[in-house]
Amino acid sequence: MSEYQLYCFAQSGNAYRAALMLNLIGADWQPVFVDFFARGETRTPQYRTDVNEMGEVPVLAYGNKKLSQSGVILTYLSDRSGKFLPQGEDERLEALRWIIFDNQKVNGFLGPYRFLKNFAKPAPDPAVFGFLKGRIDNALAIVDKRLAPRSFVLGERPTIADISLVAYLYYPAEEFGFDIAKDHPAIGRWLDRIKALPGWKHPYELMPGHPLPDR
Ligand SMILES: N[C@@H](CCC(=O)N[C@@H](CS)C(=O)NCC(=O)O)C(=O)O
């Protein structure tokens, strides 16, 4: 058995943060497929008892330890490996600040937008998309401005803040109906930089469950 197991599925950008981190640090890991779409597995009492009371992926299992919340998993893996680790108190707090902003406002809105657009049945009221798109545009503009004068979120070195923020950004533009990299050039250049790191893989390559069977 691998050192780490990651409960995940291919369509989850929240899980991609953890999967990408594991691959970038060269960890010995394997995915554990969570059947979110066909079985609604995260909502089953068994999942909530045995895997995660919050009913979410990702969950990182390591020995007897199980960690959820991608920000916690990233922090744990960077502490253990020394890689993508913010250095010193100021950087640590700065990374946490961007991880929370990402979870709530960047991918926190992009994830539900993409889910509703591609997977929700019946499709939601267009007003829902209008609201979310306004929030997304605002948050992406903030990230683009941050990245314009620097290579990575904290400066010239990639950290867990970058790995958190890329969560949904490599999924195909058609899944959003807009092209994030084109609309936000500094984000586009930053995504290319991260893609060039040894161990980078696309979410659909890194985690099981793509493509979805016809539903
Ligand atoms: N803040 C959490 C978000 C996790 C999350 O929302 N995961 C989704 C999949 S992309 C999930 O498991 N949702 C199940 C549900 O809400 O029922 C993290 O970063 O780990």
Short mmCIF file of N, CA, C and O in Angstrom, two decimals, residues 32-157:
data_model
loop_
_atom_site.label_atom_id
_atom_site.label_comp_id
_atom_site.label_asym_id
_atom_site.label_seq_id
_atom_site.Cartn_x
_atom_site.Cartn_y
_atom_site.Cartn_z
N VAL A 32 -8.08 7.08 -3.88
CA VAL A 32 -9.20 6.20 -3.52
C VAL A 32 -10.44 6.86 -4.14
O VAL A 32 -10.78 7.99 -3.77
N PHE A 33 -11.05 6.18 -5.11
CA PHE A 33 -12.16 6.79 -5.85
C PHE A 33 -13.40 6.94 -4.98
O PHE A 33 -13.86 5.99 -4.35
N VAL A 34 -13.92 8.16 -4.95
CA VAL A 34 -15.17 8.43 -4.24
C VAL A 34 -16.24 8.65 -5.31
O VAL A 34 -16.10 9.55 -6.15
N ASP A 35 -17.27 7.82 -5.28
CA ASP A 35 -18.30 7.88 -6.34
C ASP A 35 -19.34 8.93 -5.97
O ASP A 35 -20.43 8.63 -5.47
N PHE A 36 -18.98 10.15 -6.25
CA PHE A 36 -19.80 11.31 -5.88
C PHE A 36 -21.07 11.36 -6.73
O PHE A 36 -22.17 11.62 -6.22
N PHE A 37 -20.94 11.11 -8.05
CA PHE A 37 -22.05 11.37 -8.96
C PHE A 37 -23.07 10.21 -8.96
O PHE A 37 -24.26 10.45 -8.78
N ALA A 38 -22.63 8.99 -9.16
CA ALA A 38 -23.60 7.89 -9.29
C ALA A 38 -24.16 7.46 -7.93
O ALA A 38 -25.34 7.19 -7.79
N ARG A 39 -23.30 7.45 -6.92
CA ARG A 39 -23.74 6.92 -5.62
C ARG A 39 -23.98 7.99 -4.55
O ARG A 39 -24.48 7.68 -3.47
N GLY A 40 -23.58 9.21 -4.85
CA GLY A 40 -23.69 10.25 -3.82
C GLY A 40 -22.95 9.82 -2.56
O GLY A 40 -23.40 10.01 -1.43
N GLU A 41 -21.75 9.28 -2.80
CA GLU A 41 -21.05 8.61 -1.69
C GLU A 41 -20.73 9.51 -0.50
O GLU A 41 -20.78 9.07 0.66
N THR A 42 -20.44 10.79 -0.77
CA THR A 42 -20.08 11.67 0.35
C THR A 42 -21.27 11.94 1.28
O THR A 42 -21.10 12.45 2.38
N ARG A 43 -22.47 11.61 0.78
CA ARG A 43 -23.68 11.84 1.61
C ARG A 43 -24.09 10.60 2.38
O ARG A 43 -25.05 10.63 3.15
N THR A 44 -23.40 9.49 2.17
CA THR A 44 -23.81 8.25 2.86
C THR A 44 -23.35 8.30 4.32
O THR A 44 -22.29 8.85 4.64
N PRO A 45 -24.16 7.70 5.21
CA PRO A 45 -23.76 7.66 6.63
C PRO A 45 -22.40 6.98 6.79
O PRO A 45 -21.59 7.40 7.63
N GLN A 46 -22.14 5.98 5.95
CA GLN A 46 -20.86 5.26 6.10
C GLN A 46 -19.67 6.17 5.83
O GLN A 46 -18.69 6.18 6.58
N TYR A 47 -19.78 6.97 4.76
CA TYR A 47 -18.68 7.90 4.44
C TYR A 47 -18.50 8.90 5.59
O TYR A 47 -17.39 9.19 6.01
N ARG A 48 -19.63 9.38 6.09
CA ARG A 48 -19.55 10.42 7.13
C ARG A 48 -19.04 9.85 8.46
O ARG A 48 -18.45 10.57 9.25
N THR A 49 -19.25 8.57 8.67
CA THR A 49 -18.72 7.94 9.89
C THR A 49 -17.26 7.53 9.70
O THR A 49 -16.42 7.77 10.56
N ASP A 50 -16.99 6.90 8.56
CA ASP A 50 -15.66 6.27 8.41
C ASP A 50 -14.61 7.19 7.79
O ASP A 50 -13.42 6.99 8.01
N VAL A 51 -15.06 8.15 6.97
CA VAL A 51 -14.07 8.92 6.21
C VAL A 51 -14.05 10.40 6.63
O VAL A 51 -13.02 10.93 7.01
N ASN A 52 -15.20 11.08 6.54
CA ASN A 52 -15.19 12.51 6.83
C ASN A 52 -16.58 12.96 7.29
O ASN A 52 -17.52 12.96 6.50
N GLU A 53 -16.68 13.36 8.52
CA GLU A 53 -17.98 13.80 9.06
C GLU A 53 -18.53 15.01 8.31
O GLU A 53 -19.72 15.28 8.33
N MET A 54 -17.64 15.75 7.61
CA MET A 54 -18.10 16.92 6.86
C MET A 54 -18.70 16.53 5.51
O MET A 54 -19.21 17.39 4.79
N GLY A 55 -18.57 15.26 5.12
CA GLY A 55 -19.17 14.80 3.87
C GLY A 55 -18.50 15.39 2.64
O GLY A 55 -19.19 15.74 1.68
N GLU A 56 -17.19 15.52 2.66
CA GLU A 56 -16.47 16.15 1.54
C GLU A 56 -15.26 15.31 1.13
O GLU A 56 -14.72 14.55 1.93
N VAL A 57 -14.83 15.52 -0.12
CA VAL A 57 -13.46 15.23 -0.53
C VAL A 57 -12.77 16.58 -0.68
O VAL A 57 -13.46 17.57 -0.91
N PRO A 58 -11.46 16.66 -0.59
CA PRO A 58 -10.51 15.57 -0.39
C PRO A 58 -10.37 15.17 1.07
O PRO A 58 -10.59 15.97 1.97
N VAL A 59 -9.95 13.88 1.23
CA VAL A 59 -9.49 13.40 2.53
C VAL A 59 -8.16 12.70 2.29
O VAL A 59 -8.06 11.86 1.37
N LEU A 60 -7.18 13.07 3.08
CA LEU A 60 -5.86 12.43 2.99
C LEU A 60 -5.72 11.45 4.13
O LEU A 60 -5.87 11.83 5.30
N ALA A 61 -5.45 10.19 3.79
CA ALA A 61 -5.22 9.18 4.82
C ALA A 61 -3.74 8.84 4.86
O ALA A 61 -3.10 8.66 3.82
N TYR A 62 -3.22 8.81 6.07
CA TYR A 62 -1.79 8.53 6.26
C TYR A 62 -1.68 7.77 7.56
O TYR A 62 -1.94 8.32 8.63
N GLY A 63 -1.35 6.48 7.50
CA GLY A 63 -1.38 5.65 8.73
C GLY A 63 -2.77 5.71 9.32
O GLY A 63 -3.77 5.53 8.62
N ASN A 64 -2.86 6.04 10.60
CA ASN A 64 -4.18 6.12 11.25
C ASN A 64 -4.80 7.51 11.14
O ASN A 64 -5.87 7.75 11.67
N LYS A 65 -4.08 8.42 10.50
CA LYS A 65 -4.53 9.80 10.45
C LYS A 65 -5.40 10.03 9.22
O LYS A 65 -5.11 9.52 8.14
N LYS A 66 -6.48 10.79 9.40
CA LYS A 66 -7.27 11.22 8.23
C LYS A 66 -7.45 12.73 8.33
O LYS A 66 -7.94 13.23 9.33
N LEU A 67 -7.06 13.42 7.26
CA LEU A 67 -7.17 14.89 7.25
C LEU A 67 -8.11 15.33 6.15
O LEU A 67 -8.03 14.82 5.03
N SER A 68 -8.98 16.28 6.46
CA SER A 68 -9.78 16.90 5.39
C SER A 68 -9.55 18.40 5.42
O SER A 68 -8.83 18.91 6.29
N GLN A 69 -10.18 19.08 4.45
CA GLN A 69 -9.97 20.50 4.12
C GLN A 69 -8.62 20.62 3.39
O GLN A 69 -7.55 20.42 3.97
N SER A 70 -8.71 20.98 2.12
CA SER A 70 -7.49 21.00 1.30
C SER A 70 -6.42 21.93 1.90
O SER A 70 -5.23 21.64 1.80
N GLY A 71 -6.84 23.03 2.53
CA GLY A 71 -5.85 23.94 3.12
C GLY A 71 -5.07 23.27 4.25
O GLY A 71 -3.86 23.51 4.41
N VAL A 72 -5.76 22.43 5.00
CA VAL A 72 -5.09 21.69 6.10
C VAL A 72 -4.15 20.64 5.50
O VAL A 72 -3.00 20.48 5.94
N ILE A 73 -4.62 19.97 4.46
CA ILE A 73 -3.80 18.93 3.81
C ILE A 73 -2.54 19.56 3.20
O ILE A 73 -1.43 19.04 3.37
N LEU A 74 -2.70 20.69 2.54
CA LEU A 74 -1.53 21.36 1.95
C LEU A 74 -0.54 21.79 3.02
O LEU A 74 0.68 21.63 2.87
N THR A 75 -1.07 22.31 4.12
CA THR A 75 -0.20 22.74 5.22
C THR A 75 0.57 21.56 5.78
O THR A 75 1.79 21.61 5.99
N TYR A 76 -0.16 20.46 6.00
CA TYR A 76 0.46 19.25 6.56
C TYR A 76 1.56 18.72 5.63
O TYR A 76 2.68 18.43 6.08
N LEU A 77 1.24 18.63 4.34
CA LEU A 77 2.22 18.06 3.40
C LEU A 77 3.43 18.98 3.22
O LEU A 77 4.55 18.50 3.06
N SER A 78 3.22 20.28 3.28
CA SER A 78 4.38 21.18 3.12
C SER A 78 5.24 21.15 4.39
O SER A 78 6.46 21.19 4.31
N ASP A 79 4.59 21.02 5.54
CA ASP A 79 5.36 20.89 6.79
C ASP A 79 6.20 19.61 6.77
O ASP A 79 7.36 19.60 7.15
N ARG A 80 5.57 18.51 6.33
CA ARG A 80 6.26 17.21 6.36
C ARG A 80 7.38 17.12 5.34
O ARG A 80 8.42 16.52 5.59
N SER A 81 7.13 17.70 4.16
CA SER A 81 8.09 17.51 3.07
C SER A 81 9.10 18.67 3.00
O SER A 81 10.16 18.52 2.37
N GLY A 82 8.74 19.80 3.58
CA GLY A 82 9.59 21.00 3.45
C GLY A 82 9.46 21.64 2.09
O GLY A 82 10.18 22.59 1.78
N LYS A 83 8.53 21.14 1.25
CA LYS A 83 8.39 21.69 -0.12
C LYS A 83 7.16 22.59 -0.20
O LYS A 83 6.14 22.31 0.44
N PHE A 84 7.27 23.62 -1.01
CA PHE A 84 6.18 24.61 -1.18
C PHE A 84 5.79 25.23 0.16
O PHE A 84 4.67 25.65 0.37
N LEU A 85 6.76 25.25 1.06
CA LEU A 85 6.53 25.69 2.44
C LEU A 85 6.75 27.19 2.56
O LEU A 85 7.82 27.69 2.22
N PRO A 86 5.75 27.93 3.04
CA PRO A 86 5.99 29.35 3.32
C PRO A 86 7.03 29.46 4.43
O PRO A 86 6.99 28.70 5.40
N GLN A 87 7.96 30.42 4.29
CA GLN A 87 9.08 30.53 5.24
C GLN A 87 8.84 31.66 6.24
O GLN A 87 8.65 32.80 5.83
N GLY A 88 8.84 31.34 7.52
CA GLY A 88 8.72 32.38 8.55
C GLY A 88 7.27 32.78 8.77
O GLY A 88 6.38 32.45 8.00
N GLU A 89 7.06 33.52 9.84
CA GLU A 89 5.68 33.84 10.25
C GLU A 89 4.94 34.69 9.21
O GLU A 89 3.78 34.42 8.90
N ASP A 90 5.61 35.68 8.66
CA ASP A 90 4.91 36.56 7.72
C ASP A 90 4.42 35.79 6.51
O ASP A 90 3.28 35.93 6.07
N GLU A 91 5.29 34.94 5.94
CA GLU A 91 4.90 34.16 4.77
C GLU A 91 3.81 33.14 5.11
O GLU A 91 2.90 32.91 4.33
N ARG A 92 3.93 32.56 6.30
CA ARG A 92 2.91 31.57 6.71
C ARG A 92 1.53 32.20 6.77
O ARG A 92 0.54 31.67 6.27
N LEU A 93 1.49 33.38 7.38
CA LEU A 93 0.20 34.07 7.51
C LEU A 93 -0.30 34.55 6.15
O LEU A 93 -1.49 34.51 5.87
N GLU A 94 0.62 34.99 5.32
CA GLU A 94 0.24 35.47 3.99
C GLU A 94 -0.32 34.30 3.15
O GLU A 94 -1.33 34.46 2.46
N ALA A 95 0.31 33.15 3.25
CA ALA A 95 -0.20 31.97 2.52
C ALA A 95 -1.59 31.60 3.02
O ALA A 95 -2.51 31.36 2.23
N LEU A 96 -1.77 31.62 4.32
CA LEU A 96 -3.08 31.28 4.90
C LEU A 96 -4.15 32.28 4.43
O LEU A 96 -5.28 31.90 4.12
N ARG A 97 -3.76 33.55 4.38
CA ARG A 97 -4.69 34.59 3.92
C ARG A 97 -5.18 34.29 2.50
O ARG A 97 -6.37 34.37 2.21
N TRP A 98 -4.27 33.88 1.61
CA TRP A 98 -4.67 33.59 0.22
C TRP A 98 -5.43 32.26 0.13
O TRP A 98 -6.33 32.11 -0.70
N ILE A 99 -5.08 31.32 0.97
CA ILE A 99 -5.79 30.03 0.94
C ILE A 99 -7.25 30.23 1.37
O ILE A 99 -8.18 29.70 0.76
N ILE A 100 -7.46 31.05 2.39
CA ILE A 100 -8.84 31.29 2.85
C ILE A 100 -9.61 32.10 1.80
O ILE A 100 -10.76 31.79 1.48
N PHE A 101 -8.96 33.10 1.22
CA PHE A 101 -9.61 33.89 0.15
C PHE A 101 -9.97 32.98 -1.03
O PHE A 101 -11.07 33.06 -1.59
N ASP A 102 -9.05 32.09 -1.36
CA ASP A 102 -9.30 31.14 -2.45
C ASP A 102 -10.50 30.25 -2.12
O ASP A 102 -11.43 30.11 -2.92
N ASN A 103 -10.46 29.62 -0.94
CA ASN A 103 -11.53 28.67 -0.57
C ASN A 103 -12.89 29.35 -0.58
O ASN A 103 -13.89 28.78 -0.99
N GLN A 104 -12.91 30.61 -0.10
CA GLN A 104 -14.21 31.26 0.00
C GLN A 104 -14.63 31.95 -1.30
O GLN A 104 -15.78 31.83 -1.72
N LYS A 105 -13.70 32.66 -1.94
CA LYS A 105 -14.14 33.58 -3.00
C LYS A 105 -13.66 33.24 -4.41
O LYS A 105 -14.30 33.65 -5.37
N VAL A 106 -12.55 32.57 -4.55
CA VAL A 106 -12.07 32.29 -5.91
C VAL A 106 -12.66 30.94 -6.33
O VAL A 106 -13.72 30.88 -6.95
N ASN A 107 -12.02 29.88 -5.91
CA ASN A 107 -12.56 28.56 -6.26
C ASN A 107 -13.83 28.23 -5.47
O ASN A 107 -14.61 27.39 -5.88
N GLY A 108 -14.04 28.96 -4.36
CA GLY A 108 -15.28 28.81 -3.60
C GLY A 108 -16.51 29.19 -4.42
O GLY A 108 -17.61 28.71 -4.15
N PHE A 109 -16.35 30.06 -5.43
CA PHE A 109 -17.46 30.37 -6.34
C PHE A 109 -17.31 29.64 -7.68
O PHE A 109 -18.30 29.24 -8.29
N LEU A 110 -16.05 29.48 -8.13
CA LEU A 110 -15.84 28.80 -9.42
C LEU A 110 -16.32 27.36 -9.39
O LEU A 110 -16.90 26.85 -10.36
N GLY A 111 -16.05 26.66 -8.28
CA GLY A 111 -16.43 25.24 -8.16
C GLY A 111 -17.93 25.05 -8.31
O GLY A 111 -18.39 24.30 -9.19
N PRO A 112 -18.74 25.75 -7.49
CA PRO A 112 -20.19 25.62 -7.64
C PRO A 112 -20.70 26.07 -9.01
O PRO A 112 -21.61 25.48 -9.57
N TYR A 113 -20.08 27.11 -9.60
CA TYR A 113 -20.49 27.59 -10.93
C TYR A 113 -20.33 26.45 -11.95
O TYR A 113 -21.24 26.14 -12.71
N ARG A 114 -19.15 25.85 -11.93
CA ARG A 114 -18.88 24.78 -12.90
C ARG A 114 -19.77 23.57 -12.63
O ARG A 114 -20.26 22.92 -13.55
N PHE A 115 -19.99 23.27 -11.36
CA PHE A 115 -20.86 22.14 -11.01
C PHE A 115 -22.27 22.38 -11.56
O PHE A 115 -22.85 21.52 -12.22
N LEU A 116 -22.80 23.57 -11.31
CA LEU A 116 -24.18 23.86 -11.75
C LEU A 116 -24.27 23.83 -13.27
O LEU A 116 -25.25 23.37 -13.84
N LYS A 117 -23.22 24.34 -13.94
CA LYS A 117 -23.25 24.42 -15.40
C LYS A 117 -23.16 23.05 -16.06
O LYS A 117 -23.77 22.80 -17.10
N ASN A 118 -22.40 22.15 -15.46
CA ASN A 118 -22.13 20.87 -16.13
C ASN A 118 -22.89 19.68 -15.58
O ASN A 118 -23.13 18.72 -16.30
N PHE A 119 -23.19 19.73 -14.31
CA PHE A 119 -23.65 18.49 -13.67
C PHE A 119 -25.03 18.58 -13.02
O PHE A 119 -25.61 17.54 -12.69
N ALA A 120 -25.55 19.79 -12.76
CA ALA A 120 -26.80 19.89 -11.99
C ALA A 120 -28.01 19.59 -12.87
O ALA A 120 -28.07 20.03 -14.02
N LYS A 121 -28.93 18.83 -12.33
CA LYS A 121 -30.17 18.52 -13.02
C LYS A 121 -31.32 18.69 -12.04
O LYS A 121 -31.28 18.07 -10.97
N PRO A 122 -32.32 19.52 -12.34
CA PRO A 122 -32.43 20.37 -13.53
C PRO A 122 -31.47 21.57 -13.43
O PRO A 122 -31.01 21.90 -12.33
N ALA A 123 -31.20 22.20 -14.59
CA ALA A 123 -30.31 23.36 -14.62
C ALA A 123 -30.91 24.49 -13.77
O ALA A 123 -32.13 24.67 -13.77
N PRO A 124 -30.08 25.23 -13.05
CA PRO A 124 -30.62 26.28 -12.18
C PRO A 124 -31.09 27.52 -12.93
O PRO A 124 -30.81 27.67 -14.12
N ASP A 125 -31.77 28.40 -12.24
CA ASP A 125 -32.23 29.68 -12.77
C ASP A 125 -31.02 30.49 -13.26
O ASP A 125 -30.00 30.55 -12.55
N PRO A 126 -31.09 31.10 -14.44
CA PRO A 126 -29.95 31.89 -14.95
C PRO A 126 -29.49 32.98 -13.97
O PRO A 126 -28.31 33.36 -13.99
N ALA A 127 -30.38 33.46 -13.11
CA ALA A 127 -29.97 34.50 -12.15
C ALA A 127 -28.87 33.99 -11.22
O ALA A 127 -28.01 34.75 -10.76
N VAL A 128 -28.88 32.68 -10.96
CA VAL A 128 -27.85 32.09 -10.09
C VAL A 128 -26.48 32.24 -10.76
O VAL A 128 -25.50 32.64 -10.12
N PHE A 129 -26.44 31.95 -12.07
CA PHE A 129 -25.17 32.09 -12.80
C PHE A 129 -24.72 33.56 -12.82
O PHE A 129 -23.55 33.85 -12.69
N GLY A 130 -25.68 34.45 -12.98
CA GLY A 130 -25.36 35.87 -13.01
C GLY A 130 -24.71 36.31 -11.71
O GLY A 130 -23.69 37.00 -11.71
N PHE A 131 -25.28 35.90 -10.60
CA PHE A 131 -24.72 36.26 -9.29
C PHE A 131 -23.30 35.70 -9.14
O PHE A 131 -22.36 36.42 -8.81
N LEU A 132 -23.17 34.39 -9.42
CA LEU A 132 -21.86 33.75 -9.22
C LEU A 132 -20.81 34.34 -10.15
O LEU A 132 -19.67 34.55 -9.75
N LYS A 133 -21.20 34.63 -11.40
CA LYS A 133 -20.21 35.15 -12.37
C LYS A 133 -19.69 36.52 -11.91
O LYS A 133 -18.50 36.82 -12.04
N GLY A 134 -20.55 37.32 -11.33
CA GLY A 134 -20.11 38.62 -10.81
C GLY A 134 -19.07 38.44 -9.71
O GLY A 134 -18.04 39.12 -9.67
N ARG A 135 -19.31 37.49 -8.81
CA ARG A 135 -18.37 37.23 -7.72
C ARG A 135 -17.04 36.68 -8.27
O ARG A 135 -15.96 37.02 -7.81
N ILE A 136 -17.17 35.79 -9.26
CA ILE A 136 -15.97 35.17 -9.86
C ILE A 136 -15.11 36.23 -10.55
O ILE A 136 -13.88 36.27 -10.36
N ASP A 137 -15.74 37.09 -11.34
CA ASP A 137 -14.97 38.12 -12.06
C ASP A 137 -14.21 39.01 -11.07
O ASP A 137 -13.05 39.36 -11.28
N ASN A 138 -14.90 39.37 -10.00
CA ASN A 138 -14.27 40.22 -8.98
C ASN A 138 -13.06 39.53 -8.36
O ASN A 138 -11.97 40.11 -8.25
N ALA A 139 -13.23 38.27 -7.97
CA ALA A 139 -12.15 37.54 -7.28
C ALA A 139 -10.98 37.27 -8.23
O ALA A 139 -9.81 37.42 -7.85
N LEU A 140 -11.27 36.91 -9.49
CA LEU A 140 -10.18 36.62 -10.43
C LEU A 140 -9.40 37.89 -10.76
O LEU A 140 -8.18 37.85 -10.94
N ALA A 141 -10.09 39.03 -10.80
CA ALA A 141 -9.38 40.30 -11.06
C ALA A 141 -8.40 40.59 -9.92
O ALA A 141 -7.29 41.09 -10.15
N ILE A 142 -8.80 40.27 -8.71
CA ILE A 142 -7.91 40.49 -7.55
C ILE A 142 -6.67 39.59 -7.66
O ILE A 142 -5.54 40.01 -7.43
N VAL A 143 -6.88 38.34 -8.03
CA VAL A 143 -5.75 37.40 -8.17
C VAL A 143 -4.85 37.84 -9.33
O VAL A 143 -3.61 37.83 -9.23
N ASP A 144 -5.46 38.27 -10.43
CA ASP A 144 -4.68 38.70 -11.60
C ASP A 144 -3.78 39.91 -11.23
O ASP A 144 -2.60 39.95 -11.59
N LYS A 145 -4.34 40.83 -10.48
CA LYS A 145 -3.57 42.03 -10.07
C LYS A 145 -2.41 41.61 -9.16
O LYS A 145 -1.30 42.12 -9.27
N ARG A 146 -2.69 40.69 -8.27
CA ARG A 146 -1.65 40.19 -7.36
C ARG A 146 -0.49 39.56 -8.15
O ARG A 146 0.69 39.71 -7.81
N LEU A 147 -0.84 38.83 -9.20
CA LEU A 147 0.18 38.07 -9.93
C LEU A 147 0.91 38.90 -10.99
O LEU A 147 1.98 38.51 -11.44
N ALA A 148 0.34 40.03 -11.37
CA ALA A 148 0.95 40.81 -12.46
C ALA A 148 2.42 41.15 -12.20
O ALA A 148 3.26 40.96 -13.09
N PRO A 149 2.80 41.61 -10.98
CA PRO A 149 4.21 41.98 -10.79
C PRO A 149 5.08 40.86 -10.22
O PRO A 149 6.24 41.09 -9.90
N ARG A 150 4.56 39.66 -10.03
CA ARG A 150 5.37 38.60 -9.41
C ARG A 150 5.09 37.26 -10.07
O ARG A 150 4.03 37.09 -10.70
N SER A 151 5.98 36.31 -9.90
CA SER A 151 5.83 35.01 -10.57
C SER A 151 4.82 34.11 -9.88
O SER A 151 4.12 33.34 -10.52
N PHE A 152 4.78 34.21 -8.55
CA PHE A 152 3.88 33.34 -7.77
C PHE A 152 3.21 34.19 -6.70
O PHE A 152 3.59 35.35 -6.48
N VAL A 153 2.25 33.61 -6.00
CA VAL A 153 1.41 34.41 -5.10
C VAL A 153 2.24 35.12 -4.02
O VAL A 153 1.99 36.27 -3.70
N LEU A 154 3.24 34.43 -3.46
CA LEU A 154 4.04 35.06 -2.41
C LEU A 154 5.32 35.71 -2.93
O LEU A 154 6.07 36.28 -2.15
N GLY A 155 5.61 35.58 -4.19
CA GLY A 155 6.84 36.19 -4.70
C GLY A 155 7.41 35.37 -5.85
O GLY A 155 6.70 35.02 -6.79
N GLU A 156 8.69 35.02 -5.75
CA GLU A 156 9.35 34.34 -6.87
C GLU A 156 9.43 32.83 -6.69
O GLU A 156 10.02 32.13 -7.50
N ARG A 157 8.82 32.32 -5.61
CA ARG A 157 8.92 30.89 -5.29
C ARG A 157 7.48 30.35 -5.12
O ARG A 157 6.67 30.98 -4.44
#
